[in-house]
CSV table of N, CA and C in Angstrom, one decimal:
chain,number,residue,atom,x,y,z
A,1,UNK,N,96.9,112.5,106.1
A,1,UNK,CA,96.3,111.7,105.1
A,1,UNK,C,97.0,110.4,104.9
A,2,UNK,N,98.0,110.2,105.8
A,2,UNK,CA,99.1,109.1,105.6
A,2,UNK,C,98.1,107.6,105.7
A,3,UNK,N,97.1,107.7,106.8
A,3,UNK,CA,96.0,106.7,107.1
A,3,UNK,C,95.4,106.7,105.7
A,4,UNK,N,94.8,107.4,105.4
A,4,UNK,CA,94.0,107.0,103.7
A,4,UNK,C,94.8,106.8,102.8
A,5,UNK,N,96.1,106.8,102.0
A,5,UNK,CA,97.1,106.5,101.4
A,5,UNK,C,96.9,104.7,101.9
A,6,UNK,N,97.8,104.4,103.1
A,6,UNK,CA,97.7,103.3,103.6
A,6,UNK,C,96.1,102.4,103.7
A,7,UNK,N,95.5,102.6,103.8
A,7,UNK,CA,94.0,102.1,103.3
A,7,UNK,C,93.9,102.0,102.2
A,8,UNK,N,94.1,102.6,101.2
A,8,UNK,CA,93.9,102.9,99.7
A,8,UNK,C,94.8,101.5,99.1
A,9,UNK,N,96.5,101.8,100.0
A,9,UNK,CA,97.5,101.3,99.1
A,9,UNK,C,97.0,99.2,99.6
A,10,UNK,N,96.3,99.2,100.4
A,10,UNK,CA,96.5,98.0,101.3
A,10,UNK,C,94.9,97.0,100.6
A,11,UNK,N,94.4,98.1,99.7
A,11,UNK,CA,93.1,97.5,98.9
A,11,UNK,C,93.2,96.9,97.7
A,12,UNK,N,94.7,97.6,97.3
A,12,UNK,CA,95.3,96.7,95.7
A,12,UNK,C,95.5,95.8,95.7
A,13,UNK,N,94.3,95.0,94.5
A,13,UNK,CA,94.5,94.1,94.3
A,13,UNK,C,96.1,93.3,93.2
A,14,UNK,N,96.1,92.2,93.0
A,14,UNK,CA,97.4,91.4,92.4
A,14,UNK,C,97.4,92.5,90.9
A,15,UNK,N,96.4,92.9,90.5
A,15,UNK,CA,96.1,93.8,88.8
A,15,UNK,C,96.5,95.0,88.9
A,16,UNK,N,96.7,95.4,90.1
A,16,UNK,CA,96.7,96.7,90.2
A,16,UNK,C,95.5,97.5,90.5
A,17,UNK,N,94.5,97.0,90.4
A,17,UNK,CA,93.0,97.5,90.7
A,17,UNK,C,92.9,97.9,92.0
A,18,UNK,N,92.3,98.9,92.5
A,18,UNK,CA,91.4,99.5,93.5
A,18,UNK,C,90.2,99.5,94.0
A,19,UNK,N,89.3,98.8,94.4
A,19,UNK,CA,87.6,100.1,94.9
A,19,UNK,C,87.6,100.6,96.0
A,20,UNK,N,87.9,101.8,95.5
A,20,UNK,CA,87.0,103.4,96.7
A,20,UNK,C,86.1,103.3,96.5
A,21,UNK,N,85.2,102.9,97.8
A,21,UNK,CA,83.7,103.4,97.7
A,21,UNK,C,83.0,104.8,98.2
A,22,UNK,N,82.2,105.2,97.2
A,22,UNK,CA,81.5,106.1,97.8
A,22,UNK,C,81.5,106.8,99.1
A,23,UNK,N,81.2,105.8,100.3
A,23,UNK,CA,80.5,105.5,101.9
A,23,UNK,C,82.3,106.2,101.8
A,24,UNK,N,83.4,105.4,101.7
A,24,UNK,CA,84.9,106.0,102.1
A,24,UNK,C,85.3,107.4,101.5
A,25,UNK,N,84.6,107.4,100.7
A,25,UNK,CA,85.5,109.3,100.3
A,25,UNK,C,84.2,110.0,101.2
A,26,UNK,N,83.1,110.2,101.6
A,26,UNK,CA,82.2,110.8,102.0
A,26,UNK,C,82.8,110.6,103.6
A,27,UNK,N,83.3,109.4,103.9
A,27,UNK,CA,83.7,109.5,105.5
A,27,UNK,C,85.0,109.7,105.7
A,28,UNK,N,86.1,110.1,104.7
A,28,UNK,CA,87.2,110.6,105.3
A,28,UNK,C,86.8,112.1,104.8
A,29,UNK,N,85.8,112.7,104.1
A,29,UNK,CA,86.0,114.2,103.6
A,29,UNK,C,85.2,114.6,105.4
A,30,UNK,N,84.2,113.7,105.6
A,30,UNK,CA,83.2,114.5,106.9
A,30,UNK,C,84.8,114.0,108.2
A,31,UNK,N,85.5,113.2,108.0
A,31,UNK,CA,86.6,113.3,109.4
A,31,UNK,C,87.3,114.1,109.3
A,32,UNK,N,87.3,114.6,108.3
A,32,UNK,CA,88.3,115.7,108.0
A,32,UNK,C,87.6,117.9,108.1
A,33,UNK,N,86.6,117.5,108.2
A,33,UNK,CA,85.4,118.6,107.9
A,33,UNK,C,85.5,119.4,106.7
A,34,UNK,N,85.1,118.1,105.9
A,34,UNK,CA,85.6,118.7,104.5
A,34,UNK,C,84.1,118.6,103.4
A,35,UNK,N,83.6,119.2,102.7
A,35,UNK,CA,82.9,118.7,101.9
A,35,UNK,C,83.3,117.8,100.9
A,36,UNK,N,82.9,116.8,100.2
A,36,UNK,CA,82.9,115.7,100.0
A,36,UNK,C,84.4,116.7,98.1
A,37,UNK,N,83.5,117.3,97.9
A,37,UNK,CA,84.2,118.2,96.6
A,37,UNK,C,85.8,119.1,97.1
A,38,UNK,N,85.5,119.7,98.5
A,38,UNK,CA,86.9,119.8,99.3
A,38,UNK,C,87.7,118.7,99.4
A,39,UNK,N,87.1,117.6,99.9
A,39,UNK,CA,88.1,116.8,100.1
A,39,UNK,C,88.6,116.3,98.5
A,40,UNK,N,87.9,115.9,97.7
A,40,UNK,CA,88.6,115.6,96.3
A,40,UNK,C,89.7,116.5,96.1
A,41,UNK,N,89.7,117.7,96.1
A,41,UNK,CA,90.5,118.9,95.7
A,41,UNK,C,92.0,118.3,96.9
A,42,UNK,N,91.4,118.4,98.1
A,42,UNK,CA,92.9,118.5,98.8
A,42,UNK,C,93.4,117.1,98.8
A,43,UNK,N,93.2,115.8,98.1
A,43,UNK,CA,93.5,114.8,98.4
A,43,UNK,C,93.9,114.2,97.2
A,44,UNK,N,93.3,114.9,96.1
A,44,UNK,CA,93.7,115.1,94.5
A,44,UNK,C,95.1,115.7,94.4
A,45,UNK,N,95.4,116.9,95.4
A,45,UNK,CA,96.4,117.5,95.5
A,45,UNK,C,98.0,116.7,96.4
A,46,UNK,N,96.9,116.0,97.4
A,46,UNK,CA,98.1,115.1,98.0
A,46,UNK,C,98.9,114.3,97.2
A,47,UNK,N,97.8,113.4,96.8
A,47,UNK,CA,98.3,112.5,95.5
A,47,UNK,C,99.0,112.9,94.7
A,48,UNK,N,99.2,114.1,93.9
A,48,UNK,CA,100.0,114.8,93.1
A,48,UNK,C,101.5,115.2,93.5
A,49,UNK,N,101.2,115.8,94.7
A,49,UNK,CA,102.8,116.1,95.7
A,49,UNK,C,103.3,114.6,95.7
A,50,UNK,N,102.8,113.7,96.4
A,50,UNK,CA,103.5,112.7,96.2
A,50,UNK,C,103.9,111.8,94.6
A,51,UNK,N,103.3,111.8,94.0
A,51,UNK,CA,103.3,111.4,92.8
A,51,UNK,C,104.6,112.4,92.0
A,52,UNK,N,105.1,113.2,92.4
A,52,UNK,CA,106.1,114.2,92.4
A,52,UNK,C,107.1,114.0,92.7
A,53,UNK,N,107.0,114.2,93.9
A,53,UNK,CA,108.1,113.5,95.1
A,53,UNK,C,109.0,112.2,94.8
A,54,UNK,N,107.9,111.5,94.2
A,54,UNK,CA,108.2,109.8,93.7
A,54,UNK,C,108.2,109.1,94.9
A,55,UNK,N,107.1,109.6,95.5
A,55,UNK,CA,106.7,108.9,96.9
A,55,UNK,C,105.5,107.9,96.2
A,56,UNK,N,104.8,108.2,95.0
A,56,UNK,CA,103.8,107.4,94.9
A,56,UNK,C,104.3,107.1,93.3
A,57,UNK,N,103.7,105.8,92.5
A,57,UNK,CA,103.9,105.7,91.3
A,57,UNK,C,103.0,106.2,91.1
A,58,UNK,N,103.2,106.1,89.1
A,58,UNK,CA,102.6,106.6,88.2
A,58,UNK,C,100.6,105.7,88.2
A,59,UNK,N,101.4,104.3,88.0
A,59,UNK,CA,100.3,103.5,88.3
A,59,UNK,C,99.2,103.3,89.5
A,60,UNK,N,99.7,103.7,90.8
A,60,UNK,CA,99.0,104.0,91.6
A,60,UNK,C,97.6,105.3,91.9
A,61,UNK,N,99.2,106.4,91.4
A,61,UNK,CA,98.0,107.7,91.2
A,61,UNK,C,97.0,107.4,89.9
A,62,UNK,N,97.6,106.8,89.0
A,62,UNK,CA,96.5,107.1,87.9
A,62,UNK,C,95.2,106.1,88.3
A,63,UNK,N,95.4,105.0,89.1
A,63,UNK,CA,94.1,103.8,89.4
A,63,UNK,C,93.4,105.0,90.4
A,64,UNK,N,94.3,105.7,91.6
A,64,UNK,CA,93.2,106.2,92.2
A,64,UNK,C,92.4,107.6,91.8
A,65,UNK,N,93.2,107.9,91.2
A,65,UNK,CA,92.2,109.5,91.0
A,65,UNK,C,91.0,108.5,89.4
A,66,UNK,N,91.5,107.3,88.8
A,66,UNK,CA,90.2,106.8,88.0
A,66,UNK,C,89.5,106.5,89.1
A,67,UNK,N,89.7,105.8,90.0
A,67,UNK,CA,88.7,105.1,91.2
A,67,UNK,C,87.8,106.7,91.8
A,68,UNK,N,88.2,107.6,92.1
A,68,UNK,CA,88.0,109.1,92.2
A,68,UNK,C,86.8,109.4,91.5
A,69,UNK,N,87.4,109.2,90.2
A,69,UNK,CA,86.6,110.0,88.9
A,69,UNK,C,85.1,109.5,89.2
A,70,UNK,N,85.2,108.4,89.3
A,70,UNK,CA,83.7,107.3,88.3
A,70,UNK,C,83.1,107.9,89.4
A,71,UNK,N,83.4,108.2,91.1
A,71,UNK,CA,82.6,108.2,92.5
A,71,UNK,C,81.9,110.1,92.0
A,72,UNK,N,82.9,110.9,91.6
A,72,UNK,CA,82.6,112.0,91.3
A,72,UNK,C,81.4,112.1,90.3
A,73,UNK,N,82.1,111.3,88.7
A,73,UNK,CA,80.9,111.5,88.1
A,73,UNK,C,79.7,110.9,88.3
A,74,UNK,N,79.1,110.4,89.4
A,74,UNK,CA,77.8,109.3,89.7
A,74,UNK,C,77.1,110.8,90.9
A,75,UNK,N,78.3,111.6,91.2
A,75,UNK,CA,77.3,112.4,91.7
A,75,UNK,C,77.0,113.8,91.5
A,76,UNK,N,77.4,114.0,90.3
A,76,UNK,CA,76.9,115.1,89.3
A,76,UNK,C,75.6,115.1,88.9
A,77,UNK,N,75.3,116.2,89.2
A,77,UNK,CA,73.7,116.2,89.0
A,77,UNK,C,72.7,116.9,90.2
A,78,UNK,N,72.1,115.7,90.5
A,78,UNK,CA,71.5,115.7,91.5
A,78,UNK,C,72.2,115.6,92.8
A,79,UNK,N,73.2,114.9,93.5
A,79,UNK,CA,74.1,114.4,94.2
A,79,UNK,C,75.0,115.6,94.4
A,80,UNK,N,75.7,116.1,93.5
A,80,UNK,CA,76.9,117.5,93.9
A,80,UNK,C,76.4,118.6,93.9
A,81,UNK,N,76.2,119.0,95.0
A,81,UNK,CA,75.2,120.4,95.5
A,81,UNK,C,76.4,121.4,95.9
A,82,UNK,N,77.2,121.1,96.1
A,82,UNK,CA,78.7,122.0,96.2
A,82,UNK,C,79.6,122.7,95.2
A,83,UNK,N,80.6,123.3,94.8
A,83,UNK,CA,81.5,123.6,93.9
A,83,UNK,C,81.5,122.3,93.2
A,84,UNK,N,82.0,122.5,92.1
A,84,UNK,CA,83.1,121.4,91.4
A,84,UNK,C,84.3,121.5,91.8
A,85,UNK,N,85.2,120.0,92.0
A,85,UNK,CA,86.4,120.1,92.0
A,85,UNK,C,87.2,120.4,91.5
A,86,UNK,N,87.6,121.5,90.8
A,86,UNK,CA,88.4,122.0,90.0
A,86,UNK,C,89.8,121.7,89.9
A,87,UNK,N,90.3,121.8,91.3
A,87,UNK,CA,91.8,121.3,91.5
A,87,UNK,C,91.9,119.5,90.7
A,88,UNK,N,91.0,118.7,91.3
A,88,UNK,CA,90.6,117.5,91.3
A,88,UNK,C,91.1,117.1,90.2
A,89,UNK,N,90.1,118.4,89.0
A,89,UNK,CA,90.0,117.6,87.6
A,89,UNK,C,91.2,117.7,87.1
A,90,UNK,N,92.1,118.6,87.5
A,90,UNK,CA,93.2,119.2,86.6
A,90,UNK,C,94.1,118.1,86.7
A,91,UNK,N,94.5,117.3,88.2
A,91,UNK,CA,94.7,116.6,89.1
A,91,UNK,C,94.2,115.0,87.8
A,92,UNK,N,93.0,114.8,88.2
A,92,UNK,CA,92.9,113.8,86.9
A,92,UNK,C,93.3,114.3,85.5
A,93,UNK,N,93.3,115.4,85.1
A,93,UNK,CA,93.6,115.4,83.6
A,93,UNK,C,94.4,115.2,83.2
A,94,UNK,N,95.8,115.3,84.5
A,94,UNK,CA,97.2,115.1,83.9
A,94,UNK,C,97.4,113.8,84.0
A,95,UNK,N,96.9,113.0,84.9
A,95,UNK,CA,97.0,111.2,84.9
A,95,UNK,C,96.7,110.7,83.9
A,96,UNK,N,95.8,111.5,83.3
A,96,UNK,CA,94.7,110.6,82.1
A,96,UNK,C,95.7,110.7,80.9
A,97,UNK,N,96.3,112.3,81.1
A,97,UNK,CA,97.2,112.7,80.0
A,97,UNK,C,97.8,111.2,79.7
A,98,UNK,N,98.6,110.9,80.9
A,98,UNK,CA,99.6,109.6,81.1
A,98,UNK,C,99.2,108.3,80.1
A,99,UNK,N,98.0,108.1,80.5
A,99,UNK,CA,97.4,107.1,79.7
A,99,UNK,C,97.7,106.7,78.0
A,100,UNK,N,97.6,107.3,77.5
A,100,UNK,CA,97.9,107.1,75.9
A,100,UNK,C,98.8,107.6,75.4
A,101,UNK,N,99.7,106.8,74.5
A,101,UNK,CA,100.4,106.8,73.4
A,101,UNK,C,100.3,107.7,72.1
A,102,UNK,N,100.9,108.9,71.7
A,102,UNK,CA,100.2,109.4,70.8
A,102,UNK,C,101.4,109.1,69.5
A,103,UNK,N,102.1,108.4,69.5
A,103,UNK,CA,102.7,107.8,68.3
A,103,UNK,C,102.3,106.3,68.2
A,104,UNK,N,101.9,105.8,66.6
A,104,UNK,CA,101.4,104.4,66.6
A,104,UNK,C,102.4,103.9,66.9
A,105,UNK,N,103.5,103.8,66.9
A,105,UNK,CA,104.8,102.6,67.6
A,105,UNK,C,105.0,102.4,68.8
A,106,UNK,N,104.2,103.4,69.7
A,106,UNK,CA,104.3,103.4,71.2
A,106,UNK,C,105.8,103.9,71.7
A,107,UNK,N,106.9,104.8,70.9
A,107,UNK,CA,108.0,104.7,71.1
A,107,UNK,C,107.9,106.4,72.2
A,108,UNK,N,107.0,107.1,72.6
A,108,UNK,CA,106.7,108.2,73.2
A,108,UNK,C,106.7,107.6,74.5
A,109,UNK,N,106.6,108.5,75.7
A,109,UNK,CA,106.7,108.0,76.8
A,109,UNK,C,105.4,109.0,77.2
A,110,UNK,N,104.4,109.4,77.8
A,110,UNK,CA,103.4,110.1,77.9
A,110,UNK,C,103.2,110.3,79.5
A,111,UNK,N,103.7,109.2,80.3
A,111,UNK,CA,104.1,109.8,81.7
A,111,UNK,C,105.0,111.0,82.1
A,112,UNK,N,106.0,111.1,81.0
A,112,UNK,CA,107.0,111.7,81.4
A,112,UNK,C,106.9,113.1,80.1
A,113,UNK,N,106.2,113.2,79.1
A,113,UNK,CA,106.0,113.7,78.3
A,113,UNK,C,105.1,114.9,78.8
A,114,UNK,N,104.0,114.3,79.8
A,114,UNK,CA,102.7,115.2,79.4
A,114,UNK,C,102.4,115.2,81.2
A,115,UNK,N,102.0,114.2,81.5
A,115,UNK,CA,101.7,114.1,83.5
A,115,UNK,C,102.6,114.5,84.0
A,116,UNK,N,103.6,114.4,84.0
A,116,UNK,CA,104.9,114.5,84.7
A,116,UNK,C,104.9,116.5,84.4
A,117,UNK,N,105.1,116.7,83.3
A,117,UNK,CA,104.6,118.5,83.2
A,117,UNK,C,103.7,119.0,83.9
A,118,UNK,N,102.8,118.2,84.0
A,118,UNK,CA,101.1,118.7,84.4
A,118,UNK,C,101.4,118.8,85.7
A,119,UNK,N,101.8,118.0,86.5
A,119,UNK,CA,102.1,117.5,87.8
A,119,UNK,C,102.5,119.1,88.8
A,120,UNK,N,103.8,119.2,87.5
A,120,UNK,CA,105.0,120.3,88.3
A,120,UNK,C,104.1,121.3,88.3
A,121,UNK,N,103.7,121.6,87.3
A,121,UNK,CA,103.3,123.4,87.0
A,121,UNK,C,101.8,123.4,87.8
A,122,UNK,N,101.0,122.4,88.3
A,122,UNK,CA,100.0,122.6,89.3
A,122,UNK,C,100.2,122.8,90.7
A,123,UNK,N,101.7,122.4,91.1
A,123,UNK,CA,102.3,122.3,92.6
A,123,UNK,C,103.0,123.5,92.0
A,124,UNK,N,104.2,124.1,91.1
A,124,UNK,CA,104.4,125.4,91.1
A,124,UNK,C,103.2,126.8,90.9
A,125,UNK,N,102.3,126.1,90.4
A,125,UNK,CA,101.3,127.1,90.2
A,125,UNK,C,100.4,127.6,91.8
A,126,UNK,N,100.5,126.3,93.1
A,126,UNK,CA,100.2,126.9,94.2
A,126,UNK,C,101.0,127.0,95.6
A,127,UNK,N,102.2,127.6,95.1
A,127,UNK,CA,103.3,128.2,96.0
A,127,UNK,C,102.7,129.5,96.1
């Protein structure tokens, strides 16, 4: 997955922004022989290992699994005829954790508080 990482990391813009499109997660999940919901799961999971590791930042993982999210939720419905990504979402839920501040002074740290927990106990939970 080192090639999609490197594609991914090589599309960031100066803001930190991303677009994954659709056409790219559907053609690295079929090079991989993966259904489009498989591949979210194992690549959700990559991103995490490294995001662990401290191979990847905080800010990186959380732009791509948002870039992730919005492709996933456009094809709920009619479009996701497979599982739900389950690993995926847990995978987003601890980034998102990251996202906010839950003291008004901002004096909390919420990466390290709340994603940073979420992270470990999803990679210890599949040893």
């Amino acid at each position: 997955m080192d090639e999609i990482f490197d594609t991914i990391a090589g599309k960031i813009d100066t803001d930190g922004a991303v677009e994954i499109t659709e056409d790219e997660v559907l053609m690295w999940a079929t090079e991989r022989g993966q259904t489009a919901s498989n591949f979210l799961d194992s690549f959700g999971f990559e991103l995490a290992k490294r995001f662990h590791a401290g191979e990847r930042s905080y800010a990186f993982c959380d732009e791509v699994v948002n870039e992730l999210w919005v492709i996933l939720t456009g094809w709920m419905g009619d479009h996701l005829s497979e599982p739900f990504p389950n690993t995926f979402y847990e995978i987003f839920d601890a980034f998102d954790a990251g996202e906010y501040y839950r003291r008004a002074d901002k004096s909390d740290d919420p990466v390290s508080q709340f994603t940073k927990p979420m992270i470990a106990e999803l990679i210890r939970k599949s040893r």
